[in-house]
Short mmCIF file of C-alpha atoms in Angstrom, two decimals:
data_model
loop_
_atom_site.label_atom_id
_atom_site.label_comp_id
_atom_site.label_asym_id
_atom_site.label_seq_id
_atom_site.Cartn_x
_atom_site.Cartn_y
_atom_site.Cartn_z
CA MET A 232 -39.65 -25.84 6.80
CA ASP A 233 -36.81 -24.28 5.10
CA LYS A 234 -37.85 -20.82 6.73
CA THR A 235 -37.72 -22.54 10.09
CA LEU A 236 -34.54 -24.18 9.58
CA ARG A 237 -33.21 -20.62 8.24
CA LEU A 238 -34.20 -18.93 11.43
CA ALA A 239 -33.21 -21.65 13.73
CA LYS A 240 -29.20 -21.80 12.02
CA ARG A 241 -29.54 -17.83 11.99
CA SER A 242 -30.79 -17.80 15.88
CA ARG A 243 -27.56 -20.30 16.13
CA THR A 244 -25.01 -18.10 15.03
CA VAL A 245 -26.44 -15.04 16.34
CA TRP A 246 -26.02 -16.91 19.76
CA ALA A 247 -22.25 -17.96 18.61
CA ILE A 248 -21.64 -14.33 17.82
CA HIS A 249 -23.33 -13.33 21.13
CA ALA A 250 -21.18 -16.24 23.04
CA ALA A 251 -17.79 -15.14 21.47
CA CYS A 252 -18.54 -11.53 22.29
CA THR A 253 -19.65 -12.33 25.55
CA LEU A 254 -16.30 -14.62 25.81
CA VAL A 255 -14.25 -11.91 24.32
CA ALA A 256 -15.87 -9.41 26.62
CA VAL A 257 -15.29 -11.57 29.92
CA LEU A 258 -11.46 -12.46 28.43
CA ILE A 259 -10.85 -8.60 28.11
CA ILE A 260 -12.57 -7.49 31.23
CA ALA A 261 -10.59 -10.54 32.90
CA SER A 262 -7.43 -9.61 31.41
CA LEU A 263 -8.30 -5.89 32.10
CA ILE A 264 -8.80 -6.84 35.93
CA PHE A 265 -5.66 -8.85 36.17
CA VAL A 266 -3.41 -6.40 34.59
CA LEU A 267 -5.54 -3.82 36.82
CA ASP A 268 -4.89 -5.67 39.92
CA ARG A 269 -0.93 -6.00 38.98
CA SER A 270 -0.43 -2.32 38.11
CA VAL A 271 -2.10 -1.32 41.74
CA ALA A 272 0.21 -3.78 43.34
CA GLU A 273 3.30 -2.75 41.28
CA ALA A 274 2.50 0.90 41.58
CA ASP A 275 1.88 0.54 46.03
CA ARG A 276 5.41 -1.51 46.05
CA PHE A 277 7.38 1.13 43.51
CA GLY A 278 5.67 4.08 45.40
CA LEU A 279 6.49 2.70 48.89
CA SER A 280 9.89 1.68 47.91
CA ALA A 281 10.96 5.04 46.79
CA GLU A 282 8.79 7.09 49.35
CA ARG A 283 11.13 5.08 51.66
CA ARG A 284 14.37 5.58 49.63
CA LEU A 285 13.91 9.00 49.27
CA VAL A 286 13.17 9.47 52.97
CA ALA A 287 16.11 7.69 54.32
CA THR A 288 18.22 9.59 51.74
CA GLU A 289 17.17 12.94 53.05
CA LEU A 290 17.85 11.81 56.62
CA ARG A 291 21.43 10.95 55.27
CA HIS A 292 22.15 14.20 53.88
CA GLN A 293 20.62 16.03 57.37
CA MET A 294 23.41 13.87 59.24
CA ASP A 295 26.28 14.51 56.83
CA ALA A 296 25.29 18.35 56.88
CA VAL A 297 25.80 17.98 60.59
CA VAL A 298 29.07 16.44 60.10
CA GLN A 299 30.33 19.12 57.67
CA PHE A 300 29.01 21.59 60.13
CA GLN A 301 30.79 20.17 63.11
CA ALA A 302 33.87 19.90 60.96
CA GLN A 303 34.30 23.46 60.83
CA LEU A 304 35.35 23.39 64.45
CA SER A 305 36.91 20.00 65.03
CA PHE A 306 38.99 20.39 62.34
CA TRP A 307 40.02 23.56 62.64
CA ASP A 308 43.78 24.61 64.20
CA LYS A 309 42.21 27.44 66.05
CA THR A 310 40.39 25.01 68.07
CA TYR A 311 43.08 22.80 68.72
CA GLU A 312 44.92 25.48 69.78
CA GLU A 313 42.43 26.74 72.23
CA LEU A 314 42.21 23.50 73.95
CA ALA A 315 46.12 23.24 74.63
CA LYS A 316 45.48 24.79 77.94
CA GLY A 317 42.38 21.99 78.36
CA HIS A 318 39.70 24.24 77.66
CA VAL A 319 38.05 26.91 75.36
CA SER A 320 38.36 30.23 76.30
CA ASP A 321 35.53 32.49 77.26
CA ALA A 322 36.42 34.61 74.37
CA PHE A 323 36.26 31.81 71.87
CA VAL A 324 32.73 30.62 73.07
CA ALA A 325 31.96 34.17 72.05
CA ASP A 326 33.47 35.18 68.73
CA GLU A 327 33.48 31.44 67.20
CA LEU A 328 30.98 29.45 68.87
CA SER A 329 27.85 31.41 70.22
CA GLY A 330 26.63 33.53 67.50
CA TRP A 331 26.52 31.11 64.58
CA LEU A 332 26.15 27.58 66.55
CA TRP A 333 22.45 28.01 67.20
CA GLU A 334 21.29 30.42 65.26
CA ASP A 335 22.61 29.32 61.89
CA TYR A 336 22.92 25.73 62.55
CA GLY A 337 20.52 24.66 64.95
CA PHE A 338 23.24 23.01 67.27
CA SER A 339 21.38 22.44 70.70
CA TRP A 340 24.23 20.88 72.17
CA LEU A 341 27.95 21.44 71.92
CA ILE A 342 30.36 19.38 74.62
CA MET A 343 33.89 19.37 74.77
CA THR A 344 34.74 15.66 76.46
CA ASP A 345 36.73 12.72 76.79
CA VAL A 346 35.89 9.30 77.05
CA ASP A 347 35.67 9.05 80.80
CA HIS A 348 33.03 11.72 80.50
CA SER A 349 35.04 14.59 81.45
CA THR A 350 33.80 17.91 80.26
CA SER A 351 35.48 21.06 79.93
CA THR A 352 33.15 22.99 77.45
CA VAL A 353 29.51 22.87 77.17
CA LEU A 354 27.27 24.93 75.38
CA LYS A 355 23.27 24.40 75.30
CA ASP A 356 21.59 26.45 72.57
CA GLY A 357 24.39 28.42 72.08
CA VAL A 358 24.89 29.53 75.75
CA ALA A 359 27.76 28.26 77.93
CA VAL A 360 26.41 26.06 81.03
CA PRO A 361 27.84 23.95 83.54
CA SER A 362 29.03 20.50 82.84
CA GLU A 363 27.31 19.00 84.98
CA THR A 364 24.19 19.25 82.49
CA ALA A 365 25.88 17.26 79.50
CA ARG A 366 25.84 14.14 81.60
CA VAL A 367 22.86 12.88 79.94
CA PRO A 368 23.17 14.09 76.41
CA LEU A 369 26.50 12.45 77.11
CA GLU A 370 24.96 9.01 78.38
CA GLU A 371 22.97 9.00 75.00
CA VAL A 372 25.91 9.08 73.29
CA ASP A 373 28.33 7.07 74.88
CA ASP A 374 28.78 4.22 72.48
CA LEU A 375 29.55 7.10 69.78
CA LEU A 376 32.20 8.28 72.20
CA ASP A 377 33.70 4.98 72.26
CA GLU A 378 33.30 4.73 68.48
CA ALA A 379 34.97 8.06 67.90
CA LYS A 380 37.72 7.60 70.25
CA ARG A 381 38.25 4.09 68.59
CA ARG A 382 38.36 5.39 65.11
CA TYR A 383 40.91 7.95 66.07
CA ASP A 384 43.27 5.56 67.53
CA ASN A 385 43.03 3.59 64.24
CA VAL A 386 44.44 6.06 62.10
CA LEU A 387 47.15 7.49 64.64
CA ARG A 388 50.60 6.41 63.62
CA ASN A 389 53.78 7.15 65.54
CA ASN A 390 56.22 9.61 63.82
CA HIS A 391 59.63 9.81 65.88
CA GLY A 392 57.95 11.19 69.20
CA SER A 393 54.79 12.70 67.73
CA TYR A 394 51.88 11.03 65.86
CA VAL A 395 50.59 11.66 62.53
CA LEU A 396 46.85 10.90 61.26
CA ASP A 397 46.54 8.70 58.42
CA VAL A 398 43.21 9.49 57.07
CA VAL A 399 42.04 8.80 53.39
CA THR A 400 42.55 11.72 51.32
CA PRO A 401 38.54 12.90 50.51
CA ASP A 402 37.66 12.06 46.86
CA PRO A 403 36.90 15.52 44.87
CA GLN A 404 34.34 13.72 42.69
CA SER A 405 32.39 12.58 45.99
CA LEU A 406 29.22 14.53 47.00
CA MET A 407 30.45 13.57 50.95
CA PRO A 408 31.66 17.14 52.86
CA SER A 409 35.21 16.61 53.19
CA VAL A 410 36.05 15.71 56.72
CA PRO A 411 38.68 13.50 58.17
CA GLY A 412 36.60 10.83 58.55
CA ILE A 413 37.13 9.55 61.98
CA HIS A 414 33.72 10.82 63.34
CA ALA A 415 30.83 8.75 64.26
CA MET A 416 27.16 9.95 64.08
CA ASP A 417 23.86 8.38 64.73
CA LEU A 418 19.90 10.08 64.19
CA ARG A 419 18.41 9.07 67.57
CA GLU A 420 16.55 10.60 70.45
CA ILE A 421 18.06 13.10 72.74
CA ASP A 422 16.50 15.68 75.13
CA GLY A 423 13.22 13.78 74.20
CA ARG A 424 13.43 15.39 70.65
CA MET A 425 14.79 13.41 67.08
CA SER A 426 18.48 14.90 66.74
CA VAL A 427 21.56 14.11 65.02
CA ALA A 428 24.35 13.32 67.13
CA VAL A 429 28.30 13.54 65.75
CA VAL A 430 31.52 12.60 68.15
CA GLN A 431 34.85 13.53 66.54
CA ALA A 432 38.33 14.24 68.02
CA VAL A 433 39.26 17.88 68.06
CA ILE A 434 42.61 17.46 65.22
CA PRO A 435 44.59 20.16 63.82
CA GLU A 436 44.63 20.93 59.92
CA THR A 437 48.48 19.75 59.71
CA LEU A 438 46.74 16.01 60.99
CA VAL A 439 50.13 16.17 63.33
CA VAL A 440 49.43 15.63 66.73
CA PRO A 441 52.11 16.07 69.48
CA ALA A 442 52.95 13.03 72.14
CA GLU A 443 51.71 15.14 74.88
CA ARG A 444 48.53 15.44 73.51
CA ARG A 445 47.73 12.32 72.04
CA ALA A 446 44.65 11.48 74.08
CA PRO A 447 41.40 13.36 72.01
CA VAL A 448 39.59 15.77 73.13
CA LEU A 449 36.11 14.77 71.64
CA MET A 450 33.76 17.08 70.44
CA VAL A 451 30.11 16.02 70.69
CA SER A 452 27.40 18.09 68.44
CA VAL A 453 23.56 17.60 68.95
CA ARG A 454 21.36 18.82 66.35
CA PRO A 455 17.44 18.47 66.96
CA VAL A 456 15.37 17.49 63.96
CA THR A 457 13.01 20.28 64.46
CA ALA A 458 8.86 20.35 63.94
CA LYS A 459 9.61 23.18 61.10
CA MET A 460 12.70 20.56 59.91
CA THR A 461 10.50 17.52 59.29
CA ARG A 462 7.84 19.76 57.90
CA GLU A 463 10.18 21.23 55.53
CA ILE A 464 11.75 17.50 54.24
CA ALA A 465 8.18 16.62 54.18
CA SER A 466 7.03 19.35 51.84
CA ARG A 467 10.34 18.31 49.73
CA LEU A 468 9.86 14.96 49.28
CA GLY A 469 6.32 14.83 48.43
CA VAL A 470 5.11 13.02 51.69
CA ARG A 471 2.44 13.29 54.05
CA GLY A 472 2.24 13.35 57.90
CA LEU A 473 6.20 12.82 58.08
CA ALA A 474 6.92 12.38 62.19
CA PHE A 475 9.39 10.90 64.43
CA VAL A 476 7.17 8.38 66.71
CA PRO A 477 8.00 5.31 68.63
CA LEU A 478 7.28 1.65 66.36
CA THR A 479 4.52 0.58 68.60
CA GLU A 480 2.57 3.82 68.46
CA ARG A 481 2.52 4.60 64.61
CA PRO A 482 -0.24 5.84 63.00
CA GLU A 483 -2.33 3.19 61.85
CA GLY A 484 -2.18 3.29 57.94
CA SER A 485 1.17 4.64 58.23
CA VAL A 486 4.38 3.13 56.84
CA TYR A 487 7.84 3.62 58.24
CA THR A 488 11.73 3.40 58.00
CA SER A 489 14.16 2.76 60.85
CA VAL A 490 16.36 5.78 61.52
CA GLY A 491 19.74 5.41 63.54
CA ARG A 492 21.13 2.25 65.09
CA CYS A 493 18.34 1.72 67.59
CA SER A 494 16.52 -1.50 66.93
CA ASP A 495 14.12 -2.02 69.38
CA ALA A 496 10.45 -1.55 69.50
CA SER A 497 10.26 1.76 71.61
CA CYS A 498 12.81 3.47 69.48
CA LEU A 499 11.50 6.25 67.47
CA VAL A 500 10.90 5.85 63.55
CA ALA A 501 10.41 7.87 60.85
CA ALA A 502 6.30 7.40 59.87
CA TRP A 503 4.32 8.37 57.18
CA MET A 504 0.99 8.41 55.43
CA PRO A 505 1.84 6.39 51.81
CA GLN A 506 0.70 7.93 48.96
CA SER A 507 -0.82 4.83 47.71
CA PRO A 508 -0.88 5.65 44.05
CA GLY A 509 -2.22 2.36 43.38
CA GLY A 510 -5.53 2.85 45.13
CA PHE A 511 -5.74 5.85 43.08
CA VAL A 512 -5.04 4.45 39.86
CA ARG A 513 -7.35 1.60 41.03
CA ALA A 514 -10.37 4.25 41.59
CA GLU A 515 -9.56 5.93 38.16
CA LEU A 516 -9.43 2.96 36.13
CA LEU A 517 -12.25 0.80 37.78
CA PRO A 518 -15.24 2.65 35.92
CA SER A 519 -13.62 2.84 32.30
CA VAL A 520 -12.67 -1.27 32.72
CA ILE A 521 -16.44 -1.62 33.02
CA VAL A 522 -16.88 0.13 29.65
CA MET A 523 -14.76 -2.84 28.32
CA ALA A 524 -12.36 -3.25 25.08
CA ILE A 525 -13.66 0.03 23.77
CA VAL A 526 -11.56 2.11 26.54
CA ALA A 527 -9.25 -0.58 27.66
CA ALA A 528 -6.43 1.18 25.36
CA LEU A 529 -6.93 4.62 26.92
CA LEU A 530 -7.18 3.53 29.95
CA MET A 531 -3.83 1.71 29.82
CA ALA A 532 -2.10 4.39 28.71
CA PHE A 533 -3.83 6.38 31.32
CA VAL A 534 -1.69 4.14 33.95
CA ALA A 535 1.42 4.43 31.85
CA PHE A 536 0.68 8.52 32.16
CA ARG A 537 0.58 7.77 35.92
CA PHE A 538 3.42 5.49 36.00
CA SER A 539 5.38 7.91 33.89
CA THR A 540 4.17 10.94 36.29
CA LEU A 541 5.56 9.13 39.28
CA PHE A 542 9.15 8.17 37.51
CA ALA A 543 9.52 12.03 36.46
CA ALA A 544 8.85 13.01 40.29
CA LEU A 545 11.43 10.95 40.98
CA GLN A 546 14.34 11.86 38.68
CA GLN A 547 13.38 15.61 38.99
CA SER A 548 13.78 15.22 42.74
CA GLU A 549 17.02 13.19 42.16
CA ALA A 550 18.31 15.67 39.61
CA LEU A 551 17.46 18.70 42.24
CA ASN A 552 19.37 17.06 44.70
CA ARG A 553 22.46 16.29 42.12
CA HIS A 554 22.36 20.48 41.60
CA LEU A 555 22.22 20.99 44.94
CA ALA A 556 25.16 18.94 45.52
CA LYS A 557 27.35 21.17 43.17
CA HIS A 558 25.87 24.74 43.44
CA ASP A 559 25.35 27.02 46.57
CA ARG A 560 21.74 27.39 47.45
CA LEU A 561 21.88 31.31 47.82
CA THR A 562 23.59 32.59 44.89
CA GLY A 563 23.34 29.98 42.50
CA LEU A 564 26.96 29.72 41.86
CA LEU A 565 28.83 26.65 42.35
CA ASN A 566 29.90 25.51 45.81
CA ARG A 567 33.19 24.02 46.79
CA SER A 568 32.25 20.72 45.63
CA GLY A 569 31.54 21.83 42.29
CA PHE A 570 34.79 24.35 42.17
CA ASP A 571 37.04 21.27 43.31
CA ASP A 572 35.74 19.40 40.04
CA MET A 573 36.02 22.52 37.61
CA LEU A 574 39.39 23.28 39.19
CA ALA A 575 40.47 19.49 38.58
CA ALA A 576 39.31 19.36 35.28
CA ALA A 577 41.14 22.47 34.43
CA LEU A 578 44.52 21.30 35.95
CA LEU A 579 44.45 18.20 33.69
CA LYS A 580 44.94 20.31 30.63
CA ALA A 581 46.65 23.16 32.16
CA LYS A 582 50.18 22.58 30.83
CA THR A 583 48.53 23.14 27.36
CA HIS A 584 45.51 25.49 28.22
CA PRO A 585 46.95 27.79 30.95
CA PHE A 586 44.45 29.68 33.29
CA THR A 587 43.98 31.81 35.82
CA LEU A 588 43.06 31.27 39.61
CA VAL A 589 41.29 34.65 41.18
CA TYR A 590 40.68 34.39 45.06
CA ALA A 591 38.49 37.18 46.16
CA ASP A 592 36.31 37.87 49.04
CA LEU A 593 34.42 40.94 50.65
CA ASP A 594 35.69 43.45 53.17
CA ALA A 595 34.31 44.76 56.12
CA PHE A 596 31.00 42.18 55.25
CA LYS A 597 30.98 41.25 58.83
CA ALA A 598 30.07 44.43 59.80
CA VAL A 599 27.44 44.39 57.20
CA ASN A 600 25.69 41.36 59.22
CA ASP A 601 26.56 42.40 62.58
CA ARG A 602 24.66 45.89 61.64
CA TYR A 603 21.67 44.97 59.29
CA GLY A 604 21.12 41.04 59.93
CA HIS A 605 21.82 38.29 58.09
CA ALA A 606 18.96 39.34 55.47
CA ALA A 607 21.07 42.09 54.37
CA GLY A 608 24.43 40.14 54.36
CA ASP A 609 22.25 37.74 51.97
CA ALA A 610 21.37 40.54 49.71
CA VAL A 611 25.01 41.53 49.26
CA LEU A 612 26.45 38.08 48.74
CA VAL A 613 23.11 37.73 45.92
CA ALA A 614 24.26 40.95 44.18
CA MET A 615 28.02 40.40 44.77
CA ALA A 616 27.43 36.95 43.12
CA GLU A 617 25.52 38.34 40.19
CA ARG A 618 28.24 41.02 39.61
CA PHE A 619 30.98 39.20 39.62
CA ARG A 620 29.38 35.98 37.17
CA ASN A 621 28.60 39.00 34.82
CA ARG A 622 32.08 40.54 34.99
CA ALA A 623 33.61 36.71 34.55
CA GLY A 624 31.50 36.60 31.16
CA PRO A 625 31.15 33.34 29.50
CA ASN A 626 35.24 32.39 29.68
CA GLY A 627 34.83 32.38 33.98
CA THR A 628 33.64 30.15 36.25
CA VAL A 629 32.38 31.93 39.47
CA ALA A 630 31.94 29.62 42.55
CA ARG A 631 31.03 31.03 46.01
CA LEU A 632 33.17 28.65 48.76
CA GLY A 633 31.47 29.93 51.52
CA GLY A 634 30.64 33.15 53.67
CA ASP A 635 32.00 35.90 51.48
CA GLU A 636 35.01 33.91 49.71
CA PHE A 637 34.60 33.47 46.09
CA ALA A 638 37.09 31.58 43.56
CA ILE A 639 36.69 32.79 39.71
CA ILE A 640 38.64 30.24 37.43
CA LEU A 641 39.05 32.16 34.03
CA GLY A 642 40.35 30.34 30.74
CA ASP A 643 41.90 31.88 27.75
CA CYS A 644 42.55 34.80 28.36
CA SER A 645 46.07 36.78 28.73
CA GLU A 646 47.49 38.16 32.37
CA ALA A 647 46.90 41.52 31.75
CA GLU A 648 43.19 40.66 30.96
CA ALA A 649 42.85 38.50 34.43
CA ARG A 650 44.67 41.32 36.30
CA GLY A 651 41.88 43.64 35.00
CA LEU A 652 39.24 41.16 35.65
CA ALA A 653 40.65 41.00 39.22
CA ALA A 654 40.78 44.55 39.81
CA GLY A 655 37.00 44.88 38.15
CA LEU A 656 35.96 42.55 40.77
CA VAL A 657 37.33 44.49 43.87
CA ALA A 658 35.33 47.55 41.86
CA ASP A 659 32.33 45.69 42.19
CA ALA A 660 33.06 44.65 45.18
CA GLN A 661 32.52 48.49 46.22
CA THR A 662 29.88 49.59 44.44
CA PRO A 663 27.27 50.01 47.35
CA VAL A 664 24.00 47.61 47.19
CA GLY A 665 20.57 48.51 47.94
CA PHE A 666 18.67 46.94 50.39
CA ASN A 667 15.50 48.05 52.11
CA GLY A 668 16.05 51.75 51.41
CA GLN A 669 19.51 51.64 52.44
CA LEU A 670 23.27 51.37 50.62
CA LEU A 671 25.24 48.29 51.93
CA VAL A 672 28.90 49.12 51.12
CA VAL A 673 31.47 46.63 51.67
CA GLY A 674 35.04 46.64 49.74
CA GLY A 675 36.90 43.47 48.20
CA SER A 676 40.16 42.01 47.55
CA ALA A 677 41.65 39.62 45.55
CA GLY A 678 44.60 37.38 45.22
CA ILE A 679 45.68 35.86 41.49
CA ALA A 680 47.58 32.95 40.82
CA PHE A 681 48.48 31.58 36.60
CA ALA A 682 48.40 27.78 36.55
CA PRO A 683 51.16 26.30 35.43
CA ARG A 684 53.62 28.88 36.72
CA HIS A 685 52.17 28.62 40.15
CA GLY A 686 51.33 25.36 40.41
CA LEU A 687 50.29 22.13 38.59
CA THR A 688 48.34 20.94 41.66
CA ALA A 689 45.34 21.98 43.46
CA ARG A 690 47.23 22.29 46.51
CA ALA A 691 49.64 24.77 45.33
CA LEU A 692 47.78 26.95 42.84
CA LEU A 693 45.12 27.37 45.89
CA LEU A 694 47.69 28.36 48.28
CA ALA A 695 49.21 30.47 45.79
CA ALA A 696 46.07 32.55 45.57
CA ASP A 697 45.45 32.38 48.95
CA GLU A 698 48.87 33.85 49.68
CA ALA A 699 47.87 36.42 47.12
CA LEU A 700 44.66 37.29 48.45
CA TYR A 701 46.13 37.43 52.23
CA LEU A 702 49.00 40.06 50.67
CA ALA A 703 46.30 42.10 49.19
CA LYS A 704 44.68 42.50 52.40
CA ARG A 705 47.60 43.24 54.63
CA ARG A 706 48.79 46.19 52.07
CA GLY A 707 45.48 47.67 53.06
CA ARG A 708 42.42 46.08 51.36
CA ASN A 709 40.69 46.78 48.67
CA ARG A 710 43.21 45.79 45.81
CA VAL A 711 44.71 42.90 43.83
CA GLU A 712 47.84 41.25 43.80
CA THR A 713 49.34 38.48 42.23
CA ALA A 714 51.01 35.57 43.50
CA ASP A 715 54.34 36.91 42.01
CA ASP A 716 53.82 39.58 44.28
CA THR A 717 53.92 37.29 47.47
CA VAL A 718 56.84 37.72 50.41
CA LEU A 719 58.86 34.45 50.03
CA PRO A 720 59.63 32.52 53.47
CA GLY A 721 62.51 34.16 55.28
CA GLU A 722 61.19 37.67 54.20
CA THR A 723 58.38 38.06 56.16
CA THR A 724 57.58 40.74 58.61
CA GLY A 725 56.54 38.19 61.39
CA GLU A 726 52.79 38.19 60.30
CA GLN A 727 51.69 34.61 60.20
CA PRO A 728 49.08 34.61 57.54
CA THR A 729 45.83 32.95 58.34
CA ALA A 730 44.47 29.37 57.27
CA GLY A 731 43.01 29.86 53.82
CA PRO A 732 40.50 27.50 51.51
CA SER A 733 43.42 25.86 50.51
CA GLY A 734 45.05 25.00 53.41
CA LEU A 735 45.47 21.79 53.68
CA GLY A 736 46.05 21.16 50.14
CA ASP A 737 43.97 17.90 49.56
CA PHE A 738 41.79 18.62 52.43
CA SER A 739 39.50 21.62 52.19
CA THR A 740 39.79 24.13 55.06
CA PRO A 741 36.63 24.79 56.63
CA VAL A 742 35.07 27.61 55.10
CA ARG A 743 35.65 31.11 57.70
CA TYR A 744 34.62 34.48 57.61
CA ARG A 745 37.67 36.88 57.06
CA ALA A 746 37.82 39.88 58.58
#
């Protein structure tokens, strides 16, 4: 009897333990399934949100790039002067537009018109075409023409017989391109292709408009988003199957984000196949969930690992974007935006910590590009960037402002040392560069300005260095001049200096290649 009671009691205890273990197992499994389901949902939501944000940001960067490219023409004295006679000359088209407009920047259209669609110059794929061919693209951007005209009129102020454009000074800390801010832009379908369209009035760099030219000439630029560009964007962002398709025709299972201002169902949207990190998490974790509590901690660690990987990828992409916003892609030097930041920081303490600004550019660089091609030109720029960086050393900051123009900020050095370093830059520029078994020969000129002696503002210092550089070129090139050597107003020989990188003071002049 006692044995039977003990066996019964043991059976009840075993059953209770089994029941408790089963209950714990069920609770653990239920908890894991709940956490897994929530993790899948959050991963999908976060992944989709991140992809949409990345795609939208990249498309915005593409539009900003077109605005910056177009500003090199629409915000340029030479273009404004050309249009004084109602249209640009054939020589201007051949020298300033046809070469880089299509080959370098991929503009399919560049149109000079007014709000009434009266065109004076039309280029398609870098080639001048009759005005009537622009009818269709102009109809596609009719609203942008009106908006650009309205923005232009809103900032125009009467100034005793002439007009002044009252535009906001660009913030040197901003990642946006330094443009007047009176443009209208959109991403829309033009000629059957998704394209970036930008419209802006052509204005002088002085921002002063004569009364007789108050009515603006509007420049329309169209840059298609090609299949190659789309593939590169998809590869860079890590999304699959990125394409621009009508909303009603997007592939099953795809996600999308609206582009441009079009809200109709027939409008093109950016669609792609989502990565669905949640589905991957489920596939990886579900077998381990069956193993129950023993591997539950490891499985959740794996979820955390997957999430950290996604966060790391996003942070890396954002860090790369921040880096590219301040650095030149070809040479790795600071670009115009990064240089502006460094110059502003140096000027803040220039009174107690004097520094030197050196402007340098290459002589006969265009001849190398024309004779050997852009690959040879790029090789020269990369080689010169490395030489200038080595020459400047740890106390110098080197930037490529665009084209073949460089700027160096030198701290903690005497004026004699600065002159010696600038002479070294000129010597570096004259040293041939090997390319495909050939020696590419260019030259270099440099202009020097000393802060605070030649200015305590970016405008004054940049202008002083640029005038010194121009003087070096006028005196025969391949030499160094300082701002102290420049000719004072009233003593000039009648030659007018070309607009340099600092020609606008607070506004950055479009980067141009010097002859």
